[in-house]
């Protein structure tokens, strides 16, 4: 029985591997997202929950990142993993987000990305490859993430 | 005998099913303040310090200094 509960994830999301695609839904309306639709952009995928204090700290940073680098081709997408949308909405009322916020209803996305900590951020380049994984959000994280995002934005996408 | 074995097996199965990994994103309930082992970390550190100094036990409760309570 133990063995059954610990089936390893088939897809290992790590630096250098292709980012898994995710079906996501909006918290407020019926809109649906998938990561594939942002192909060609540099993606900043952040997994968060309302009960996680460092997540709250990361929100102003993500707003800044979105404001400064959106025009260069950065897409910030924050994936909520709360069990109820109400918790997420209360959080968002307190910490407003100007970037895309989506919910991962069946937790499939979190499983595919093999999220190991809250919050977790994944930086995905223009070719859909995971280039940087950051666990948690502490002092100094903002500078590091901004630096990597800038580097990825400077790269040219590989021709198909 | 067989019944006992079966009962034991059943009990084992029930116990083992309680062991399941909790994913990082499923720890919302565990993150609640009332789930903390120390409800008032500052208060307990302070109490530990007072205890250590009054007991005159050097290094007790990881507080530096001797029995005077000053460090």
mmCIF file of C-alpha atoms in Angstrom:
data_model
loop_
_atom_site.group_PDB
_atom_site.id
_atom_site.type_symbol
_atom_site.label_atom_id
_atom_site.label_comp_id
_atom_site.label_asym_id
_atom_site.label_seq_id
_atom_site.Cartn_x
_atom_site.Cartn_y
_atom_site.Cartn_z
ATOM 1 C CA UNK A 1 0.000 0.000 0.000
ATOM 2 C CA UNK A 2 2.908 2.295 0.792
ATOM 3 C CA UNK A 3 4.394 1.593 -2.583
ATOM 4 C CA UNK A 4 1.135 2.567 -4.238
ATOM 5 C CA UNK A 5 1.010 5.965 -2.562
ATOM 6 C CA UNK A 6 4.534 6.847 -3.598
ATOM 7 C CA UNK A 7 4.520 6.295 -7.310
ATOM 8 C CA UNK A 8 7.192 8.648 -8.611
ATOM 9 C CA UNK A 9 6.138 11.309 -11.043
ATOM 10 C CA UNK A 10 6.738 10.126 -14.542
ATOM 11 C CA UNK A 11 7.684 13.586 -15.678
ATOM 12 C CA UNK A 12 10.648 15.135 -13.935
ATOM 13 C CA UNK A 13 10.570 18.898 -14.175
ATOM 14 C CA UNK A 14 14.137 20.033 -13.706
ATOM 15 C CA UNK A 15 16.507 22.602 -15.100
ATOM 16 C CA UNK A 16 17.165 21.767 -18.727
ATOM 17 C CA UNK A 17 14.001 19.743 -19.275
ATOM 18 C CA UNK A 18 10.976 20.770 -21.287
ATOM 19 C CA UNK A 19 8.317 22.450 -19.156
ATOM 20 C CA UNK A 20 5.130 20.409 -18.830
ATOM 21 C CA UNK A 21 1.971 21.904 -20.252
ATOM 22 C CA UNK A 22 -0.731 22.824 -17.774
ATOM 23 C CA UNK A 23 -4.444 23.329 -18.019
ATOM 24 C CA UNK A 24 -5.353 26.191 -15.737
ATOM 25 C CA UNK A 25 -8.498 28.088 -14.924
ATOM 26 C CA UNK A 26 -9.068 31.639 -13.816
ATOM 27 C CA UNK A 27 -10.060 32.318 -10.217
ATOM 28 C CA UNK A 28 -12.604 34.988 -11.061
ATOM 29 C CA UNK A 29 -14.160 33.933 -14.329
ATOM 30 C CA UNK A 30 -14.503 31.030 -16.689
ATOM 31 C CA UNK A 31 -11.363 31.827 -18.643
ATOM 32 C CA UNK A 32 -8.962 28.949 -19.198
ATOM 33 C CA UNK A 33 -5.240 29.056 -19.721
ATOM 34 C CA UNK A 34 -2.545 26.657 -20.729
ATOM 35 C CA UNK A 35 1.169 27.228 -20.677
ATOM 36 C CA UNK A 36 1.441 26.361 -24.357
ATOM 37 C CA UNK A 37 -0.429 29.513 -25.307
ATOM 38 C CA UNK A 38 2.465 31.636 -24.015
ATOM 39 C CA UNK A 39 5.018 29.854 -26.180
ATOM 40 C CA UNK A 40 7.698 32.201 -27.472
ATOM 41 C CA UNK A 41 7.625 34.291 -24.315
ATOM 42 C CA UNK A 42 9.811 33.938 -21.284
ATOM 43 C CA UNK A 43 7.570 32.480 -18.599
ATOM 44 C CA UNK A 44 7.788 33.114 -14.898
ATOM 45 C CA UNK A 45 5.623 30.418 -13.320
ATOM 46 C CA UNK A 46 5.016 30.820 -9.615
ATOM 47 C CA UNK A 47 3.150 28.348 -7.397
ATOM 48 C CA UNK A 48 1.555 29.972 -4.346
ATOM 49 C CA UNK A 49 -1.041 29.602 -1.618
ATOM 50 C CA UNK A 50 -2.850 32.066 0.593
ATOM 51 C CA UNK A 51 -1.493 30.492 3.795
ATOM 52 C CA UNK A 52 2.134 30.892 2.801
ATOM 53 C CA UNK A 53 3.807 34.064 4.197
ATOM 54 C CA UNK A 54 6.755 34.164 1.744
ATOM 55 C CA UNK A 55 4.214 34.007 -1.100
ATOM 56 C CA UNK A 56 2.741 37.265 0.179
ATOM 57 C CA UNK A 57 6.232 38.758 0.154
ATOM 58 C CA UNK A 58 6.793 37.697 -3.419
ATOM 59 C CA UNK A 59 3.677 39.397 -4.786
ATOM 60 C CA UNK A 60 5.016 42.986 -4.849
ATOM 61 C CA UNK A 61 8.147 41.652 -6.545
ATOM 62 C CA UNK A 62 6.124 39.865 -9.203
ATOM 63 C CA UNK A 63 4.150 43.051 -9.822
ATOM 64 C CA UNK A 64 7.407 44.909 -10.383
ATOM 65 C CA UNK A 65 8.785 42.178 -12.601
ATOM 66 C CA UNK A 66 5.632 42.190 -14.681
ATOM 67 C CA UNK A 67 5.642 45.999 -14.947
ATOM 68 C CA UNK A 68 9.313 46.238 -15.930
ATOM 69 C CA UNK A 69 9.765 43.241 -18.204
ATOM 70 C CA UNK A 70 6.351 42.678 -19.738
ATOM 71 C CA UNK A 71 7.221 44.706 -22.813
ATOM 72 C CA UNK A 72 10.423 42.739 -23.343
ATOM 73 C CA UNK A 73 8.375 39.519 -23.554
ATOM 74 C CA UNK A 74 8.051 38.245 -19.998
ATOM 75 C CA UNK A 75 4.838 36.566 -18.893
ATOM 76 C CA UNK A 76 4.283 36.211 -15.160
ATOM 77 C CA UNK A 77 1.777 33.532 -14.270
ATOM 78 C CA UNK A 78 0.980 32.793 -10.635
ATOM 79 C CA UNK A 79 -0.658 29.422 -10.076
ATOM 80 C CA UNK A 80 -2.790 29.191 -6.972
ATOM 81 C CA UNK A 81 -2.985 25.914 -5.047
ATOM 82 C CA UNK A 82 -5.560 26.817 -2.412
ATOM 83 C CA UNK A 83 -8.324 24.345 -1.782
ATOM 84 C CA UNK A 84 -11.003 26.995 -2.047
ATOM 85 C CA UNK A 85 -11.101 29.960 -4.385
ATOM 86 C CA UNK A 86 -12.405 32.090 -1.495
ATOM 87 C CA UNK A 87 -9.052 31.865 0.309
ATOM 88 C CA UNK A 88 -7.269 32.942 -2.841
ATOM 89 C CA UNK A 89 -9.659 35.860 -3.363
ATOM 90 C CA UNK A 90 -9.202 37.117 0.206
ATOM 91 C CA UNK A 91 -5.453 36.967 -0.309
ATOM 92 C CA UNK A 92 -5.642 38.803 -3.620
ATOM 93 C CA UNK A 93 -7.754 41.550 -2.055
ATOM 94 C CA UNK A 94 -4.931 42.114 0.420
ATOM 95 C CA UNK A 95 -2.043 41.633 -2.002
ATOM 96 C CA UNK A 96 -3.248 42.803 -5.403
ATOM 97 C CA UNK A 97 -1.745 41.130 -8.451
ATOM 98 C CA UNK A 98 -1.408 42.885 -11.783
ATOM 99 C CA UNK A 99 -0.177 39.750 -13.530
ATOM 100 C CA UNK A 100 -1.978 36.595 -14.611
ATOM 101 C CA UNK A 101 -3.317 34.542 -11.717
ATOM 102 C CA UNK A 102 -4.727 31.096 -12.383
ATOM 103 C CA UNK A 103 -5.891 28.124 -10.368
ATOM 104 C CA UNK A 104 -4.689 24.568 -10.714
ATOM 105 C CA UNK A 105 -7.875 22.820 -9.780
ATOM 106 C CA UNK A 106 -6.876 19.175 -9.871
ATOM 107 C CA UNK A 107 -3.304 19.860 -8.698
ATOM 108 C CA UNK A 108 -2.059 18.209 -11.860
ATOM 109 C CA UNK A 109 0.138 21.126 -12.782
ATOM 110 C CA UNK A 110 1.820 21.162 -9.371
ATOM 111 C CA UNK A 111 2.375 17.409 -9.674
ATOM 112 C CA UNK A 112 3.789 17.700 -13.188
ATOM 113 C CA UNK A 113 6.137 20.458 -12.118
ATOM 114 C CA UNK A 114 7.009 18.397 -9.043
ATOM 115 C CA UNK A 115 6.619 21.417 -6.761
ATOM 116 C CA UNK A 116 8.874 20.908 -3.755
ATOM 117 C CA UNK A 117 8.261 24.047 -1.738
ATOM 118 C CA UNK A 118 5.875 26.941 -1.373
ATOM 119 C CA UNK A 119 6.378 29.235 -3.144
ATOM 120 C CA UNK A 120 8.256 27.747 -6.083
ATOM 121 C CA UNK A 121 9.163 29.735 -9.159
ATOM 122 C CA UNK A 122 10.142 28.309 -12.503
ATOM 123 C CA UNK A 123 11.738 30.390 -15.216
ATOM 124 C CA UNK A 124 11.033 28.976 -18.641
ATOM 125 C CA UNK A 125 12.807 30.270 -21.736
ATOM 126 C CA UNK A 126 11.343 31.124 -25.131
ATOM 127 C CA UNK A 127 11.766 27.538 -26.296
ATOM 128 C CA UNK A 128 9.756 26.120 -23.403
ATOM 129 C CA UNK A 129 12.731 24.771 -21.463
ATOM 130 C CA UNK A 130 12.940 25.171 -17.684
ATOM 131 C CA UNK A 131 16.078 27.185 -17.018
ATOM 132 C CA UNK A 132 15.853 28.145 -13.387
ATOM 133 C CA UNK A 133 13.993 26.833 -10.343
ATOM 134 C CA UNK A 134 13.742 28.880 -7.213
ATOM 135 C CA UNK A 135 12.342 27.484 -3.971
ATOM 136 C CA UNK A 136 10.896 29.844 -1.388
ATOM 137 C CA UNK A 137 11.241 33.594 -1.371
ATOM 138 C CA UNK A 138 13.825 35.168 0.895
ATOM 139 C CA UNK A 139 16.012 38.222 0.843
ATOM 140 C CA UNK A 140 18.098 38.312 -2.271
ATOM 141 C CA UNK A 141 15.686 36.148 -4.228
ATOM 142 C CA UNK A 142 14.274 39.130 -6.073
ATOM 143 C CA UNK A 143 17.673 40.229 -7.432
ATOM 144 C CA UNK A 144 18.567 36.699 -8.486
ATOM 145 C CA UNK A 145 15.271 36.045 -10.240
ATOM 146 C CA UNK A 146 15.318 39.396 -11.976
ATOM 147 C CA UNK A 147 18.842 38.712 -13.223
ATOM 148 C CA UNK A 148 17.933 35.304 -14.662
ATOM 149 C CA UNK A 149 14.752 36.687 -16.237
ATOM 150 C CA UNK A 150 16.817 39.405 -17.902
ATOM 151 C CA UNK A 151 19.295 36.847 -19.242
ATOM 152 C CA UNK A 152 16.543 34.670 -20.670
ATOM 153 C CA UNK A 153 14.860 37.654 -22.301
ATOM 154 C CA UNK A 154 18.115 38.544 -24.026
ATOM 155 C CA UNK A 155 18.283 35.128 -25.707
ATOM 156 C CA UNK A 156 16.919 34.625 -29.183
ATOM 157 C CA UNK A 157 14.441 31.786 -29.635
ATOM 158 C CA UNK A 158 15.677 28.799 -31.614
ATOM 159 C CA UNK A 159 14.168 28.667 -35.076
ATOM 160 C CA UNK A 160 11.710 25.805 -35.430
ATOM 161 C CA UNK B 1 -5.523 -18.487 14.692
ATOM 162 C CA UNK B 2 -6.458 -17.603 11.197
ATOM 163 C CA UNK B 3 -8.937 -15.019 12.447
ATOM 164 C CA UNK B 4 -6.210 -13.376 14.548
ATOM 165 C CA UNK B 5 -3.907 -13.266 11.551
ATOM 166 C CA UNK B 6 -6.596 -11.727 9.433
ATOM 167 C CA UNK B 7 -7.397 -9.187 12.117
ATOM 168 C CA UNK B 8 -3.716 -8.269 12.412
ATOM 169 C CA UNK B 9 -3.416 -7.891 8.677
ATOM 170 C CA UNK B 10 -6.471 -5.667 8.626
ATOM 171 C CA UNK B 11 -5.098 -3.558 11.468
ATOM 172 C CA UNK B 12 -1.774 -3.242 9.641
ATOM 173 C CA UNK B 13 -3.501 -2.169 6.452
ATOM 174 C CA UNK B 14 -5.479 0.461 8.332
ATOM 175 C CA UNK B 15 -2.346 1.805 10.022
ATOM 176 C CA UNK B 16 -0.277 1.863 6.860
ATOM 177 C CA UNK B 17 -2.939 3.750 4.937
ATOM 178 C CA UNK B 18 -2.372 6.603 7.384
ATOM 179 C CA UNK B 19 1.134 7.044 6.024
ATOM 180 C CA UNK B 20 0.779 9.149 2.961
ATOM 181 C CA UNK B 21 3.103 11.871 1.762
ATOM 182 C CA UNK B 22 1.708 15.381 2.127
ATOM 183 C CA UNK B 23 2.558 17.518 -0.858
ATOM 184 C CA UNK B 24 4.013 20.980 -0.147
ATOM 185 C CA UNK B 25 0.860 22.634 -1.463
ATOM 186 C CA UNK B 26 -1.393 20.565 0.812
ATOM 187 C CA UNK B 27 0.081 21.939 4.020
ATOM 188 C CA UNK B 28 -2.398 24.762 4.452
ATOM 189 C CA UNK B 29 -3.912 23.266 7.578
ATOM 190 C CA UNK B 30 -0.495 22.434 9.001
ATOM 191 C CA UNK B 31 0.522 26.042 8.412
ATOM 192 C CA UNK B 32 -2.157 27.354 10.775
ATOM 193 C CA UNK B 33 -0.825 28.998 13.935
ATOM 194 C CA UNK B 34 -2.687 26.584 16.202
ATOM 195 C CA UNK B 35 -0.786 23.698 14.597
ATOM 196 C CA UNK B 36 2.588 25.070 15.662
ATOM 197 C CA UNK B 37 4.535 23.107 18.274
ATOM 198 C CA UNK B 38 5.360 26.413 19.965
ATOM 199 C CA UNK B 39 2.372 28.723 20.018
ATOM 200 C CA UNK B 40 4.407 31.655 21.348
ATOM 201 C CA UNK B 41 8.018 31.221 20.248
ATOM 202 C CA UNK B 42 9.202 34.540 21.714
ATOM 203 C CA UNK B 43 7.534 33.839 25.037
ATOM 204 C CA UNK B 44 9.034 30.346 25.247
ATOM 205 C CA UNK B 45 12.523 31.610 24.403
ATOM 206 C CA UNK B 46 12.190 34.196 27.146
ATOM 207 C CA UNK B 47 10.929 31.610 29.633
ATOM 208 C CA UNK B 48 13.774 29.288 28.713
ATOM 209 C CA UNK B 49 16.246 32.086 29.304
ATOM 210 C CA UNK B 50 14.827 32.886 32.737
ATOM 211 C CA UNK B 51 14.781 29.200 33.599
ATOM 212 C CA UNK B 52 18.394 28.814 32.542
ATOM 213 C CA UNK B 53 19.591 31.777 34.555
ATOM 214 C CA UNK B 54 17.638 30.926 37.704
ATOM 215 C CA UNK B 55 18.856 27.363 37.625
ATOM 216 C CA UNK B 56 22.397 28.696 37.324
ATOM 217 C CA UNK B 57 23.033 26.032 34.744
ATOM 218 C CA UNK B 58 25.568 27.194 32.201
ATOM 219 C CA UNK B 59 24.406 26.643 28.685
ATOM 220 C CA UNK B 60 21.051 25.260 29.658
ATOM 221 C CA UNK B 61 18.386 25.753 27.000
ATOM 222 C CA UNK B 62 21.128 26.953 24.664
ATOM 223 C CA UNK B 63 21.310 30.386 26.286
ATOM 224 C CA UNK B 64 24.826 31.746 26.613
ATOM 225 C CA UNK B 65 26.401 33.040 29.804
ATOM 226 C CA UNK B 66 26.270 31.885 33.377
ATOM 227 C CA UNK B 67 23.862 32.180 36.242
ATOM 228 C CA UNK B 68 23.563 35.949 36.216
ATOM 229 C CA UNK B 69 21.175 35.879 33.284
ATOM 230 C CA UNK B 70 23.227 38.473 31.454
ATOM 231 C CA UNK B 71 24.934 37.908 28.140
#
